PDB file of C-alpha atoms in Angstrom:
ATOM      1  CA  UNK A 268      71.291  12.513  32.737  1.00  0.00           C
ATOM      2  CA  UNK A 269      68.014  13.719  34.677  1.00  0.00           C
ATOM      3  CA  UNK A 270      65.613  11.576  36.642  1.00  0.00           C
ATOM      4  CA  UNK A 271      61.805  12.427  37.307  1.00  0.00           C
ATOM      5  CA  UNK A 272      61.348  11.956  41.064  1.00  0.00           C
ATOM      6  CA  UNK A 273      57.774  10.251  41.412  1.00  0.00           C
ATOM      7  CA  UNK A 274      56.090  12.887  44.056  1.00  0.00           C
ATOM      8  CA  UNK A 275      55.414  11.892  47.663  1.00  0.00           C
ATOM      9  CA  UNK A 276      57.250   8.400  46.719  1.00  0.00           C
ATOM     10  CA  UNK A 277      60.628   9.969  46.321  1.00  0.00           C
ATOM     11  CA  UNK A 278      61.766   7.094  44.062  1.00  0.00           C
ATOM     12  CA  UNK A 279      63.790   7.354  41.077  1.00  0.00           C
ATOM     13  CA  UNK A 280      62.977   6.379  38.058  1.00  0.00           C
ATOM     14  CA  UNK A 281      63.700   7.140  33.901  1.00  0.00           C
ATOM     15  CA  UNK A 282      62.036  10.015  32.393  1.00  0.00           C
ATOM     16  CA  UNK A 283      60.991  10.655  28.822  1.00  0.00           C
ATOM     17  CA  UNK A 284      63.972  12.351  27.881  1.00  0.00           C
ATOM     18  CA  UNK A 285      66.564   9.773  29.033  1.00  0.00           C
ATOM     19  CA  UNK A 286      64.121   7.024  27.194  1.00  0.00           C
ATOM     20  CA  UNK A 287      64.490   8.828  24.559  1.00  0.00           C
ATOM     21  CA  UNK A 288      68.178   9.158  23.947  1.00  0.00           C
ATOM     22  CA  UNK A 289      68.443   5.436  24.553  1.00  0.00           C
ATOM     23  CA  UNK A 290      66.392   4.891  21.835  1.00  0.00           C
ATOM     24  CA  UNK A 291      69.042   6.876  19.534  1.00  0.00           C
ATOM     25  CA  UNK A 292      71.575   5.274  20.991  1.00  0.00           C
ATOM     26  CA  UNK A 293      70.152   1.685  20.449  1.00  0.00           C
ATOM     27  CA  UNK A 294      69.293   2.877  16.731  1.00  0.00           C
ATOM     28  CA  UNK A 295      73.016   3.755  16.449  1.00  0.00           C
ATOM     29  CA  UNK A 296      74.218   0.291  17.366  1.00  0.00           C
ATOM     30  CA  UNK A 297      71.688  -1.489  15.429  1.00  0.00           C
ATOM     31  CA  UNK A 298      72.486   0.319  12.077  1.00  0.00           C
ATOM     32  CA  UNK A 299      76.368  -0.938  12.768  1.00  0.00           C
ATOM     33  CA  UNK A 300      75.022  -4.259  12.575  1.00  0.00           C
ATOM     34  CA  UNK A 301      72.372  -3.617   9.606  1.00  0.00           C
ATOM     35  CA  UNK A 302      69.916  -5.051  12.233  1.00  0.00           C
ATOM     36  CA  UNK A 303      66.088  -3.554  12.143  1.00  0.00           C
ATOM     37  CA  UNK A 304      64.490  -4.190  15.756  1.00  0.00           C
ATOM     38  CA  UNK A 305      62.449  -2.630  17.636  1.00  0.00           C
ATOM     39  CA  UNK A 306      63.344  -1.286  21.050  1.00  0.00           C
ATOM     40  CA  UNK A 307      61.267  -1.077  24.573  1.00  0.00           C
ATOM     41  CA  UNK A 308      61.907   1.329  27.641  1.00  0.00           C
ATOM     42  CA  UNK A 309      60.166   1.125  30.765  1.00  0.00           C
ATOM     43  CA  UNK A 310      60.173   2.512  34.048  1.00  0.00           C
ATOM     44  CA  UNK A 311      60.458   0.343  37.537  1.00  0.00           C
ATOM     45  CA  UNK A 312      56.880  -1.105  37.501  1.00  0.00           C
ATOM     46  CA  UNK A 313      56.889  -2.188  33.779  1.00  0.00           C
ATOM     47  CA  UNK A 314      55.145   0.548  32.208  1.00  0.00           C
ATOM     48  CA  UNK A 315      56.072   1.556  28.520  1.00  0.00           C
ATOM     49  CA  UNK A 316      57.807   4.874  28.659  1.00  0.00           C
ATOM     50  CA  UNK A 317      59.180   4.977  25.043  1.00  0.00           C
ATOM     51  CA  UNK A 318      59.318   2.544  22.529  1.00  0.00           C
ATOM     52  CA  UNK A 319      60.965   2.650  18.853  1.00  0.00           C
ATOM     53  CA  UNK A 320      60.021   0.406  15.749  1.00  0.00           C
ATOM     54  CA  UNK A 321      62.245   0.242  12.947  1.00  0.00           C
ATOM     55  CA  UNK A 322      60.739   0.014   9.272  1.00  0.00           C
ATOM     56  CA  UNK A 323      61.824  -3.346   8.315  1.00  0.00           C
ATOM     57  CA  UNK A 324      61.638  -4.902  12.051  1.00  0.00           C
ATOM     58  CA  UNK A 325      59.849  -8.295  11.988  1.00  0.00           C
ATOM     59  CA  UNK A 326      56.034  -8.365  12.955  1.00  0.00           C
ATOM     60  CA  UNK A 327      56.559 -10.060  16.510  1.00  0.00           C
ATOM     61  CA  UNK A 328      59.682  -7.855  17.482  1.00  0.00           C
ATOM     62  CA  UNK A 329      57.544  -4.654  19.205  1.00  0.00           C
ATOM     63  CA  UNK A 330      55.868  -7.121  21.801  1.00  0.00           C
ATOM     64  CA  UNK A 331      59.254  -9.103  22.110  1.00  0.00           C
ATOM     65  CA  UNK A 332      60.704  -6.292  23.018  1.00  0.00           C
ATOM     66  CA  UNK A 333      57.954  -4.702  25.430  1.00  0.00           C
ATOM     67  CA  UNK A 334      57.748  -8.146  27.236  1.00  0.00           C
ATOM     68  CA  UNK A 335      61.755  -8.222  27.526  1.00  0.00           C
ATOM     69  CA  UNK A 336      61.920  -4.658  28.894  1.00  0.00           C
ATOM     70  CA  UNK A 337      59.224  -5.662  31.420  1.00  0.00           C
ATOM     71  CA  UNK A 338      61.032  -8.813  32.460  1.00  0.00           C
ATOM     72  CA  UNK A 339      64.277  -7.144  33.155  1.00  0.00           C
ATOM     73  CA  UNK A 340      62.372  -4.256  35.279  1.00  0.00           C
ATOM     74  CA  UNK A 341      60.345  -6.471  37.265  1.00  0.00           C
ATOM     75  CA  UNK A 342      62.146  -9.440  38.054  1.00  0.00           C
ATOM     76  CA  UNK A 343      65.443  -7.001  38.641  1.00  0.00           C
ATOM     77  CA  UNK A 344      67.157  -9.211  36.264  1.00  0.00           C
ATOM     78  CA  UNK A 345      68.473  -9.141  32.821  1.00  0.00           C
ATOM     79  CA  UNK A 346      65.759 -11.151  30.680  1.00  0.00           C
ATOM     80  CA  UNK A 347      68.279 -13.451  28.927  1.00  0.00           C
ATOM     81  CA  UNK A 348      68.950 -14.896  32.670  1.00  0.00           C
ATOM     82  CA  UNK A 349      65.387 -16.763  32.492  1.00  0.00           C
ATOM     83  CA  UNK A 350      66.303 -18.230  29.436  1.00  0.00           C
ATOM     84  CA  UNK A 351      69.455 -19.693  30.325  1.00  0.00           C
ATOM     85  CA  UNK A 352      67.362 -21.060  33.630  1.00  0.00           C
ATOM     86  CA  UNK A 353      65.085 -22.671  31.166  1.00  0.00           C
ATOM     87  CA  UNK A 354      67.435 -23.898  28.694  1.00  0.00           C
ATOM     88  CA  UNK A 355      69.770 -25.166  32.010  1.00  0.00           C
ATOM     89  CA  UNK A 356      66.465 -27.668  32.758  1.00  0.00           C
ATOM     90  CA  UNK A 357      64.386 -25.388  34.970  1.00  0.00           C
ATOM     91  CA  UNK A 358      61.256 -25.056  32.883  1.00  0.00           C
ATOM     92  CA  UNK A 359      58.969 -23.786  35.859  1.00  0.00           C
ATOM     93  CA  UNK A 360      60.497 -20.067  34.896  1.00  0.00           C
ATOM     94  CA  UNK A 361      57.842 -20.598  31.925  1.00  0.00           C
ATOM     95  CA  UNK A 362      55.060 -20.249  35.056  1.00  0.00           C
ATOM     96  CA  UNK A 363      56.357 -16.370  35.715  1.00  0.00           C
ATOM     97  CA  UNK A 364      53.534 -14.832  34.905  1.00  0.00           C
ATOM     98  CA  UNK A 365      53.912 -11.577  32.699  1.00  0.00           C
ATOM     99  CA  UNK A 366      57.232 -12.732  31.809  1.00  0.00           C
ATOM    100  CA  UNK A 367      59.183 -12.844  28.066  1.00  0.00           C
ATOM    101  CA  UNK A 368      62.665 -15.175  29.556  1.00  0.00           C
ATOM    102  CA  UNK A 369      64.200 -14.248  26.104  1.00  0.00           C
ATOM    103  CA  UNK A 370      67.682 -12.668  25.658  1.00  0.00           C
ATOM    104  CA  UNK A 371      67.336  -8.829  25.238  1.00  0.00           C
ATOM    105  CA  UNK A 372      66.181  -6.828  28.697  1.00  0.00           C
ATOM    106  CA  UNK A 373      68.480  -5.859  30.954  1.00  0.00           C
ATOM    107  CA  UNK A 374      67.672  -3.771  33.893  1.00  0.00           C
ATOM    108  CA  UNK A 375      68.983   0.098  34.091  1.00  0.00           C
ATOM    109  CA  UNK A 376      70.842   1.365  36.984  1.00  0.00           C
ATOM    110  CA  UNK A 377      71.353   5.079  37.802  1.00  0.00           C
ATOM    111  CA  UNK A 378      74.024   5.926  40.551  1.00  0.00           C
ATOM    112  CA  UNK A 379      73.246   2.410  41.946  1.00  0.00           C
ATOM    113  CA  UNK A 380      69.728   2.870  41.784  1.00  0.00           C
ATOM    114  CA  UNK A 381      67.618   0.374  39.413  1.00  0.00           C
ATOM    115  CA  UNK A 382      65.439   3.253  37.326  1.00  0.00           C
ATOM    116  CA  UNK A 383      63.814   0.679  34.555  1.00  0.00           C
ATOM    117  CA  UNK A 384      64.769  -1.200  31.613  1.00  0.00           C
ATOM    118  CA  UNK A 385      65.156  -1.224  28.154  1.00  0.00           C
ATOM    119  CA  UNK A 386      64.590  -4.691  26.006  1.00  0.00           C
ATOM    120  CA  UNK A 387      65.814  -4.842  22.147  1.00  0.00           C
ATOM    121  CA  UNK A 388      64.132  -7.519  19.596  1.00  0.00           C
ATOM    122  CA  UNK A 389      64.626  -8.091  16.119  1.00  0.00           C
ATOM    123  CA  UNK A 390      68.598  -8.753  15.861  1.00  0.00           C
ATOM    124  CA  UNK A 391      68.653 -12.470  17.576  1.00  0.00           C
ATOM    125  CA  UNK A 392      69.599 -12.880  21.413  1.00  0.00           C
ATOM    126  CA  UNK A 393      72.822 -12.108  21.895  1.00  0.00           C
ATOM    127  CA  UNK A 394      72.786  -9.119  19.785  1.00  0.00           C
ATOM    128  CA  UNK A 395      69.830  -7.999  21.305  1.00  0.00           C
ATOM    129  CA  UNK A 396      71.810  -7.843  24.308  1.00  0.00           C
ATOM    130  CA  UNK A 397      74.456  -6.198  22.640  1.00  0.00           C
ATOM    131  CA  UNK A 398      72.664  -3.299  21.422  1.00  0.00           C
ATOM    132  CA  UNK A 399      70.819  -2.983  24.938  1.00  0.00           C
ATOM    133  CA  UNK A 400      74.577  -3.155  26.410  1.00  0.00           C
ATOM    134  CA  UNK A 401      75.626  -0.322  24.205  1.00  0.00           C
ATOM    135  CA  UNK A 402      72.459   2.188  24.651  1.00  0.00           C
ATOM    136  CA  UNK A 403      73.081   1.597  28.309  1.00  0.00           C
ATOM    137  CA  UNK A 404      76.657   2.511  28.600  1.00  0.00           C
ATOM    138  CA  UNK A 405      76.253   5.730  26.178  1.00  0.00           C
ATOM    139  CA  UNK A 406      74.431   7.244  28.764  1.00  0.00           C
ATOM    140  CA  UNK A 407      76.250   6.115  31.655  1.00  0.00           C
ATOM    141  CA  UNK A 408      73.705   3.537  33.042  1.00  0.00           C
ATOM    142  CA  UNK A 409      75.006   0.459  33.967  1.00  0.00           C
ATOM    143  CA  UNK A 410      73.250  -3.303  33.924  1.00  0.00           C
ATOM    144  CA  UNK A 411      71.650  -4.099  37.614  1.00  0.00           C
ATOM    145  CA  UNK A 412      73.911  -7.470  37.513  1.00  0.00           C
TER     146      UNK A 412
END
């Protein structure tokens, strides 16, 4: 895998290429399931860097998905952790502004560096997070927790 280095910041982050691979590889694992979603990557502030819609993917799922990615990269935290918060009684996670606290983001390491996220919608929580699991891990990237 290859990183852009952002010049004069010296900070590591995903490039096009590696975006783009984890969208194949989150394609792959979604047609195992017969799931059509639609799948976000982003870089360390947030920004889209690739995204992926499948044909039959429900209307909502492309700005589920952008909102999860951007969860996961800015709160350094997979996505799905803001739900259970919620769900556990803690509502004032609803107040984080920008923030989709739905199952789906996780943050992406590189060599112990956190270099974005990718967030999955369309196949229902836990699967989301399976798929987003599974791109992660075909390129060697690991989940920041």
């Amino acid at each position: 895998m290859t990183t852009a280095i952002s010049p004069g910041f010296n900070q590591l982050t995903i490039n096009l290429e590696t975006a783009q691979q984890l969208l194949s590889a989150a394609s792959t694992t979604a047609a195992q399931g017969n799931w059509s979603i639609s799948v976000a990557i982003v870089d360390t502030s947030g920004a889209l860097v690739a995204f992926a819609k499948h044909d039959h993917a429900i209307g909502i799922s492309p700005d589920v998905a952008i909102g999860k990615a951007r969860t996961a990269a800015l709160l350094q935290a997979p996505s799905g952790m803001f739900e259970n918060f919620i769900n556990q009684g803690q509502p004032s996670f609803l107040a984080t502004p920008g923030t989709t606290p739905l199952e789906g983001g996780i943050p992406l390491q590189w060599q112990g560096t956190l270099i974005g996220a990718i967030g999955v919608s369309g196949a229902h929580g836990p699967n989301d997070t399976h798929i987003a699991l599974q791109a992660a891990q075909a390129l060697g990237l690991t989940n920041a927790h």
